[in-house]
Tab-separated table of C-alpha atoms and ligand atoms in Angstrom:
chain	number	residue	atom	x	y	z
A	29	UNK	CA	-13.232	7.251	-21.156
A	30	UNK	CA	-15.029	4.313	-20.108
A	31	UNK	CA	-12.847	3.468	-17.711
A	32	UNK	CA	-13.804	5.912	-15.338
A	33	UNK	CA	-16.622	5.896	-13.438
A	34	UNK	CA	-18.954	9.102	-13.285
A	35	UNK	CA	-18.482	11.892	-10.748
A	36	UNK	CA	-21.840	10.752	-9.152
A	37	UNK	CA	-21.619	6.962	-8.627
A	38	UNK	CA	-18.746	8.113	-6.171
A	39	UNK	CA	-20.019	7.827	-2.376
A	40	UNK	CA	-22.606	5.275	-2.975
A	41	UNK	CA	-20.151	2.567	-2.506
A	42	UNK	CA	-20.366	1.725	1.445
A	43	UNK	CA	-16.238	1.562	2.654
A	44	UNK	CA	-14.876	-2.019	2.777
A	45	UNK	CA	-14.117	-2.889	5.996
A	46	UNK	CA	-12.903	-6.519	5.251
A	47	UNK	CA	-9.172	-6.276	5.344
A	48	UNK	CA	-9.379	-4.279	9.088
A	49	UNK	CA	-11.472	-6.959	10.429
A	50	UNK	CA	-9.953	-10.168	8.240
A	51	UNK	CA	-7.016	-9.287	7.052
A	52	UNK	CA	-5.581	-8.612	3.496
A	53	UNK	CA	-6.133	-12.010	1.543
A	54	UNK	CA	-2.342	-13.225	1.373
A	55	UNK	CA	-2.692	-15.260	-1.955
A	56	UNK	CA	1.101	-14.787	-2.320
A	57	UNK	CA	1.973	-16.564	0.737
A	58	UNK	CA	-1.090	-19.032	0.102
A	59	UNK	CA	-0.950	-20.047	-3.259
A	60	UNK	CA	2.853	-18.752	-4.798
A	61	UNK	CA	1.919	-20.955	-7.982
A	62	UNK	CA	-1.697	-19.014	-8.576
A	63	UNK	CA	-1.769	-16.455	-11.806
A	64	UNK	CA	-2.560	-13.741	-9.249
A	65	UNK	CA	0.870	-14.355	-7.843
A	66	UNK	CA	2.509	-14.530	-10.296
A	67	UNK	CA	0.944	-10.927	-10.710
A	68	UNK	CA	2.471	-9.696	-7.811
A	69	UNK	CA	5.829	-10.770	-8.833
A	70	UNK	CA	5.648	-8.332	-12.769
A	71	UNK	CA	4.411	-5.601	-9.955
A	72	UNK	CA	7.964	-6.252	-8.265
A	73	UNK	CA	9.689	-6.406	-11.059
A	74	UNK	CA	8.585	-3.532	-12.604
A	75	UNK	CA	9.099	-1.655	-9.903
A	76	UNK	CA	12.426	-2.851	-9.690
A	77	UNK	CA	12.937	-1.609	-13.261
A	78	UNK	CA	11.204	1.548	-12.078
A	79	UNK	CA	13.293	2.316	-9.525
A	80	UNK	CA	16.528	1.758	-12.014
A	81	UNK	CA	16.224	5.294	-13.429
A	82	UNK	CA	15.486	6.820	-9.695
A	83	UNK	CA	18.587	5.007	-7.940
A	84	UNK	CA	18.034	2.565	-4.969
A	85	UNK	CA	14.259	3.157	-3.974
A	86	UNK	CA	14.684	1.390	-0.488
A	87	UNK	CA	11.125	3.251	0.966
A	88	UNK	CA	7.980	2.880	-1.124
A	89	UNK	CA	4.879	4.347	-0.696
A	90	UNK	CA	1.764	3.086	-2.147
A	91	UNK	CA	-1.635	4.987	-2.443
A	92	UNK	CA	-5.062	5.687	-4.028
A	93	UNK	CA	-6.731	8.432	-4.522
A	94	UNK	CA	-10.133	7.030	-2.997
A	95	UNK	CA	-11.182	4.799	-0.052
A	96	UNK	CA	-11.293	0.758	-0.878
A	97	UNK	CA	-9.040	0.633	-4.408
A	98	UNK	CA	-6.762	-1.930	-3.121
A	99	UNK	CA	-4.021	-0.186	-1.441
A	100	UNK	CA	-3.937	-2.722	1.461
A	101	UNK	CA	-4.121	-5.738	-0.396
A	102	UNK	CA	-1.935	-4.898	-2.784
A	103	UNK	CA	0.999	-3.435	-0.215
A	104	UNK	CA	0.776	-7.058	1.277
A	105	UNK	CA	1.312	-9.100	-0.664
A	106	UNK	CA	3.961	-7.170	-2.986
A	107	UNK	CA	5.694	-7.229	1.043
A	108	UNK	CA	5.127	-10.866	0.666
A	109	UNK	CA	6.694	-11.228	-3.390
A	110	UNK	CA	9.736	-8.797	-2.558
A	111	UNK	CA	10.408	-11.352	1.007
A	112	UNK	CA	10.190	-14.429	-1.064
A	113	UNK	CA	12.955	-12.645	-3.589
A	114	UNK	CA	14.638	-13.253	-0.339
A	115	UNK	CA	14.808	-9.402	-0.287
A	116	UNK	CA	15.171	-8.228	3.322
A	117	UNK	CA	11.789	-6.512	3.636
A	118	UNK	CA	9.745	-4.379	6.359
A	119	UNK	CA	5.440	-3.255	5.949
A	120	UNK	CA	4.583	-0.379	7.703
A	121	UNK	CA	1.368	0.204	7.940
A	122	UNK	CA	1.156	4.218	8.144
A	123	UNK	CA	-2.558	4.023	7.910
A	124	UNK	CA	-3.871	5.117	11.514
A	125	UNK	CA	-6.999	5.762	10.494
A	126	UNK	CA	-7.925	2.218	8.837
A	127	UNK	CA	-5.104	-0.017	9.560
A	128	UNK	CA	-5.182	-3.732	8.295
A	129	UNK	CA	-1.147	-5.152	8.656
A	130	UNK	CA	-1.905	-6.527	12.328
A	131	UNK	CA	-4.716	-8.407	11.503
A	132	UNK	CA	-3.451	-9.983	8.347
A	133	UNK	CA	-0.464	-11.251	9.667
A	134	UNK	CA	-1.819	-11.982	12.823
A	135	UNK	CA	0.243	-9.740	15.253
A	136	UNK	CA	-1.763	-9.470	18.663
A	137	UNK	CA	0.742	-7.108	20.062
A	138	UNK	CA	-0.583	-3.804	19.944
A	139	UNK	CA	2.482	-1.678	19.921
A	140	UNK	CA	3.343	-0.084	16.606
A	141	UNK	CA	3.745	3.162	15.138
A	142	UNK	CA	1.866	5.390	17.040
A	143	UNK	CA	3.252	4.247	20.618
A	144	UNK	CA	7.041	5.072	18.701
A	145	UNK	CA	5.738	8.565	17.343
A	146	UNK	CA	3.882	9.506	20.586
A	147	UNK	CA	6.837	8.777	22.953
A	148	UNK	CA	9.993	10.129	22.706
A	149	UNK	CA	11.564	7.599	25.009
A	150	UNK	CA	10.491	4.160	23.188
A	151	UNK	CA	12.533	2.142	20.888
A	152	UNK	CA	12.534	1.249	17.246
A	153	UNK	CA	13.046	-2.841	17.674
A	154	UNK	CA	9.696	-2.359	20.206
A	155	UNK	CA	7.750	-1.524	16.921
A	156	UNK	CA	9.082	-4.082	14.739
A	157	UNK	CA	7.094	-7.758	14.830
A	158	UNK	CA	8.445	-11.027	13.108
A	159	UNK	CA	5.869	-12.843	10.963
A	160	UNK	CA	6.089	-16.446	10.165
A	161	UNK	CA	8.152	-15.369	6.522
A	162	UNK	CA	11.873	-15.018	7.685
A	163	UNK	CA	12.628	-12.082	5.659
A	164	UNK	CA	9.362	-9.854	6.148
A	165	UNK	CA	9.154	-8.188	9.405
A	166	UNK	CA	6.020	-5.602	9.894
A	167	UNK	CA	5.223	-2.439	12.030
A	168	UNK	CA	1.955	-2.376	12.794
A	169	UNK	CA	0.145	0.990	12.935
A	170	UNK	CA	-0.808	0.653	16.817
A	171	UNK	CA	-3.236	2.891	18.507
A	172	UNK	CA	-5.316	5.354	16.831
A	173	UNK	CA	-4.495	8.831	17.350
A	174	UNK	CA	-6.302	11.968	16.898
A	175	UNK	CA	-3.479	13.059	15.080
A	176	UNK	CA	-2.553	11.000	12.255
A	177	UNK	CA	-0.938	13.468	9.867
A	178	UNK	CA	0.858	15.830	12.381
A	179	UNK	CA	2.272	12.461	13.943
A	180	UNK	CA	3.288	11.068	10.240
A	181	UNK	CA	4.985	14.770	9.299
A	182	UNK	CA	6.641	14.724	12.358
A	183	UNK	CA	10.644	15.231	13.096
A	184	UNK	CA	10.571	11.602	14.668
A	185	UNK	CA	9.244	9.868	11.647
A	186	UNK	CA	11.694	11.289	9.471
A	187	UNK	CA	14.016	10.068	12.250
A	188	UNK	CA	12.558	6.541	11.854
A	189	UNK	CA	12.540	6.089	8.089
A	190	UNK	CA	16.280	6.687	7.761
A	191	UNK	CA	17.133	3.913	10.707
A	192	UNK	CA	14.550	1.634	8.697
A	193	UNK	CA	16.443	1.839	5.499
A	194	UNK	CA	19.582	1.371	7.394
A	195	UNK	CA	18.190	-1.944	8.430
A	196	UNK	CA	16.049	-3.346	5.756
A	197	UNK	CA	16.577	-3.919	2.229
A	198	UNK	CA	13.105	-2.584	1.138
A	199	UNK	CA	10.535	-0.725	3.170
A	200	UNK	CA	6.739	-0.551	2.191
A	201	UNK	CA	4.438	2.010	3.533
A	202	UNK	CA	0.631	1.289	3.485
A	203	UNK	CA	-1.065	4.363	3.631
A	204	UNK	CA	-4.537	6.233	3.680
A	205	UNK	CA	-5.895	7.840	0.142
A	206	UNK	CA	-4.669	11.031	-0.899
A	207	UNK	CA	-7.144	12.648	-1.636
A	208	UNK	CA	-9.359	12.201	1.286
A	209	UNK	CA	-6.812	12.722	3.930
A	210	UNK	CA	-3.060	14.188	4.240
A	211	UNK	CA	-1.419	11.801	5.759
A	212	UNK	CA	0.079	10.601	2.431
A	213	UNK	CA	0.873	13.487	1.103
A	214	UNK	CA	3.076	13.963	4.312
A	215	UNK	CA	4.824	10.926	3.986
A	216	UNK	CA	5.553	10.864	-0.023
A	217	UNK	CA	8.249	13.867	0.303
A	218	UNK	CA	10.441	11.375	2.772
A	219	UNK	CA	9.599	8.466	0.398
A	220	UNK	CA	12.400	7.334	-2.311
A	221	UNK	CA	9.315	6.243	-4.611
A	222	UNK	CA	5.765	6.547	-4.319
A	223	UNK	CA	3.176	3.983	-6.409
A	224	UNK	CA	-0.424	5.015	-6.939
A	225	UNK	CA	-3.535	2.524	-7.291
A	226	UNK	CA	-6.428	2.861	-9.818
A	227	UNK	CA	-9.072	0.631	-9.322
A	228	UNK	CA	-10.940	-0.016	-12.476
A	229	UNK	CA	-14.007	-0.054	-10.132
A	230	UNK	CA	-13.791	3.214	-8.407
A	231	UNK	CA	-11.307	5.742	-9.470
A	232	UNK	CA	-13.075	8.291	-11.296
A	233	UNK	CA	-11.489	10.490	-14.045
A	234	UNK	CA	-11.640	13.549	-12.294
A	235	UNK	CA	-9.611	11.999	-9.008
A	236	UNK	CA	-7.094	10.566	-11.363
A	237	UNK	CA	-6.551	14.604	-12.729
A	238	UNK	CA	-6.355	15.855	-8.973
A	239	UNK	CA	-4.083	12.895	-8.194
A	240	UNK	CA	-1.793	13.671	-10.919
A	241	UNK	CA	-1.995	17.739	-10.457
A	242	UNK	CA	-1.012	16.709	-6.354
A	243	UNK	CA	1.788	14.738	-7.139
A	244	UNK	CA	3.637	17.207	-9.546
A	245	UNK	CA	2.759	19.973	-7.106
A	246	UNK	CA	4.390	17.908	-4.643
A	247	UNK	CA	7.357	16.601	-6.760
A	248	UNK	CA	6.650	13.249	-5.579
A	249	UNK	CA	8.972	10.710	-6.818
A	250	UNK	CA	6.327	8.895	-8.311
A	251	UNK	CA	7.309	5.508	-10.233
A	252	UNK	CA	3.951	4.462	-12.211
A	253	UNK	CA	0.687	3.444	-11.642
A	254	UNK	CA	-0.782	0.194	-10.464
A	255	UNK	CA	-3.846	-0.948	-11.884
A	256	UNK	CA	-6.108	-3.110	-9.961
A	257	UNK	CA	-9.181	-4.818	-11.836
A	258	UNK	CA	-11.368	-5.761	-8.885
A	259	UNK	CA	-14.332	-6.541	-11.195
A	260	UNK	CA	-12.822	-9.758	-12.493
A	261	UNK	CA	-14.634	-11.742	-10.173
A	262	UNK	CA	-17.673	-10.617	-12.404
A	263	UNK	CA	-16.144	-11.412	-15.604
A	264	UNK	CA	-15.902	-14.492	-13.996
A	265	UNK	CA	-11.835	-14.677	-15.549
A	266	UNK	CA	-10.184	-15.595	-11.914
A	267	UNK	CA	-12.228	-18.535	-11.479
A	268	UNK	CA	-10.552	-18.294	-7.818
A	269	UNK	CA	-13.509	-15.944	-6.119
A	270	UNK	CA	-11.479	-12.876	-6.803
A	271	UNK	CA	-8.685	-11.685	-9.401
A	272	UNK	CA	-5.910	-8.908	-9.858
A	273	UNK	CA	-5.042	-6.904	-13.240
A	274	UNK	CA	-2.348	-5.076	-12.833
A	275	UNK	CA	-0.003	-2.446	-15.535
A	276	UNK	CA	2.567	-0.244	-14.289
A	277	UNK	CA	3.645	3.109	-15.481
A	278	UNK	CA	1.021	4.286	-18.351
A	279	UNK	CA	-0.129	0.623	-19.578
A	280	UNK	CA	-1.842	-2.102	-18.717
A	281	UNK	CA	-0.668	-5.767	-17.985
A	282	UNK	CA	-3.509	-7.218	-18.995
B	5	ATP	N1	-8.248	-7.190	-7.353
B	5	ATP	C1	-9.208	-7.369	-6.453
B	5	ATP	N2	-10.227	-8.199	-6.714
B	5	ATP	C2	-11.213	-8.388	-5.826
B	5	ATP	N3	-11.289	-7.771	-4.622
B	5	ATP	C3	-10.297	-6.926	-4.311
B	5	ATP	C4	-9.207	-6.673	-5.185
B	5	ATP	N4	-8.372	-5.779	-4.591
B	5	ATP	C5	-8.932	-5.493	-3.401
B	5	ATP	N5	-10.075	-6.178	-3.235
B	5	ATP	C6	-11.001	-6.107	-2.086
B	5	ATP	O1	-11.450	-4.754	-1.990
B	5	ATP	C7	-11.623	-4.384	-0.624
B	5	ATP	C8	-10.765	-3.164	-0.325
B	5	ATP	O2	-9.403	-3.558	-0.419
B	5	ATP	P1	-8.287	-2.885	0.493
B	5	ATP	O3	-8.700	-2.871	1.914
B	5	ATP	O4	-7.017	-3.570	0.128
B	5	ATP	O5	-8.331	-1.411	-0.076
B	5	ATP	P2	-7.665	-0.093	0.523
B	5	ATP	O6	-7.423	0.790	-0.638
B	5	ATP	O7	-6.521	-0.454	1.376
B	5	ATP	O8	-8.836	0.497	1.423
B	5	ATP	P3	-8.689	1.719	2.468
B	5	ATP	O9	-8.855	2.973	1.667
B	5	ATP	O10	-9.793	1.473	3.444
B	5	ATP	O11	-7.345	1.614	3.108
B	5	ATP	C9	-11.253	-5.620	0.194
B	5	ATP	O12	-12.434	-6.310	0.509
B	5	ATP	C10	-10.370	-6.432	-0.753
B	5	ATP	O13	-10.408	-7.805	-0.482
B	6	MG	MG1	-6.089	0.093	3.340
């Protein structure tokens, strides 16, 4: 398929370090009237239709199989859409090892998921920061540990997902790619639904396959596929600097 990219182009692309350093580009908060947004909201509501046939998804997991597909972005500013439903909503970002939620919504306060997992004694509400949308709250991912997966399969997180879908209408994970790392694979067992990324740029054929073998190895509750065409910019389409494609389940929106 052309679609794919070949086995060897894969590790010549440097990692993107924007969104750690600048943030996730919020063009749902920024421009609600843009096509991109508009975008965003299909994404919602398809996962909304999604999550019909899988009861109430309140947690939601979204991943890649490679570095730099999206996942960030994306998990952003769907937060964003679902919070401007007027949807009570709460971004986690459970990616310790590249974590971008501070820095795009500007939180300065360090504290966030790793000072909760690493100490028995501290408190949920420490974790959880306001942002300027009243109905999106985030937890940031906070220190990085030399642990990331033991602390994200651990007895305390599972402890802390259940008291954040007591409290939250819908709660987003951002998390690393699968195949690289565990950490997601951890975390998609305790998820209610779990939303993968392919990146018309990057994800090769073969990944897709292992992605697909992991998650029905896994049983993951997965609801479809996101597809993310970061190449418009070339086609030139977006005429915005940048532009978003995205299908969900086995099609594409386009
Ligand atoms: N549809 C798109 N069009 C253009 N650029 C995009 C698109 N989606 C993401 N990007 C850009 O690609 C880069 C990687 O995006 P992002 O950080 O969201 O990916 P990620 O999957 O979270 O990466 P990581 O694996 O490091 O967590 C960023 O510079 C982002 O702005
Ligand atoms: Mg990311």
């Amino acid at each position: 398929m052309a679609f794919f990219r070949k086995r060897s182009q894969i590790g010549r692309d440097r990692l993107s370090t924007e969104t750690m350093t600048k943030g996730a580009r919020l063009i749902t908060a920024a421009e609600p009237k843009n096509p991109v947004s508009e975008q965003f909201r299909t994404l919602r509501t398809n996962i909304e239709f999604a999550s019909v046939a899988k009861g109430d998804v309140k947690t939601l997991l979204i991943s890649s199989a490679l570095p730099s597909e999206g996942k960030s972005t994306i998990t952003a500013n769907l937060a964003v859409a679902c919070a401007q439903q007027g949807k009570k909503v709460l971004l986690v970002d459970a990616d310790l090892r590249r974590p971008t939620v501070a820095v795009t919504f500007g939180i300065t306060d360090n504290h966030g998921l790793t000072n909760y997992l690493a100490d028995a004694n501290s408190d949920i509400q420490a974790i959880i920061h306001k942002t300027s949308m009243d109905k999106l709250d985030v937890v940031t991912s906070g220190p990085v540990p030399p642990n990331p997966a033991e602390l994200l399969g651990s007895g305390r997180m599972t402890t802390l997902i259940s008291e954040l879908r007591a409290h939250y209408d819908l709660v987003i994970f951002d998390v690393p790619p699968f195949l690289m790392v565990t950490d997601a694979q951890v975390l998609m067992s305790k998820m209610d639904g779990v939303a993968i990324v392919v990146s018309a740029d990057k994800t090769t054929k073969g990944a897709l396959q292992r992605t697909n073998d992991i998650l029905k190895i896994a049983g993951s509750p997965v609801l479809g596929f996101i597809y993310n065409d970061m190449n418009r910019k070339k086609k030139g389409s977006a005429g915005y600097g940048y532009g978003y494609g995205y299908g969900y389940g086995d099609t594409k929106a386009k």
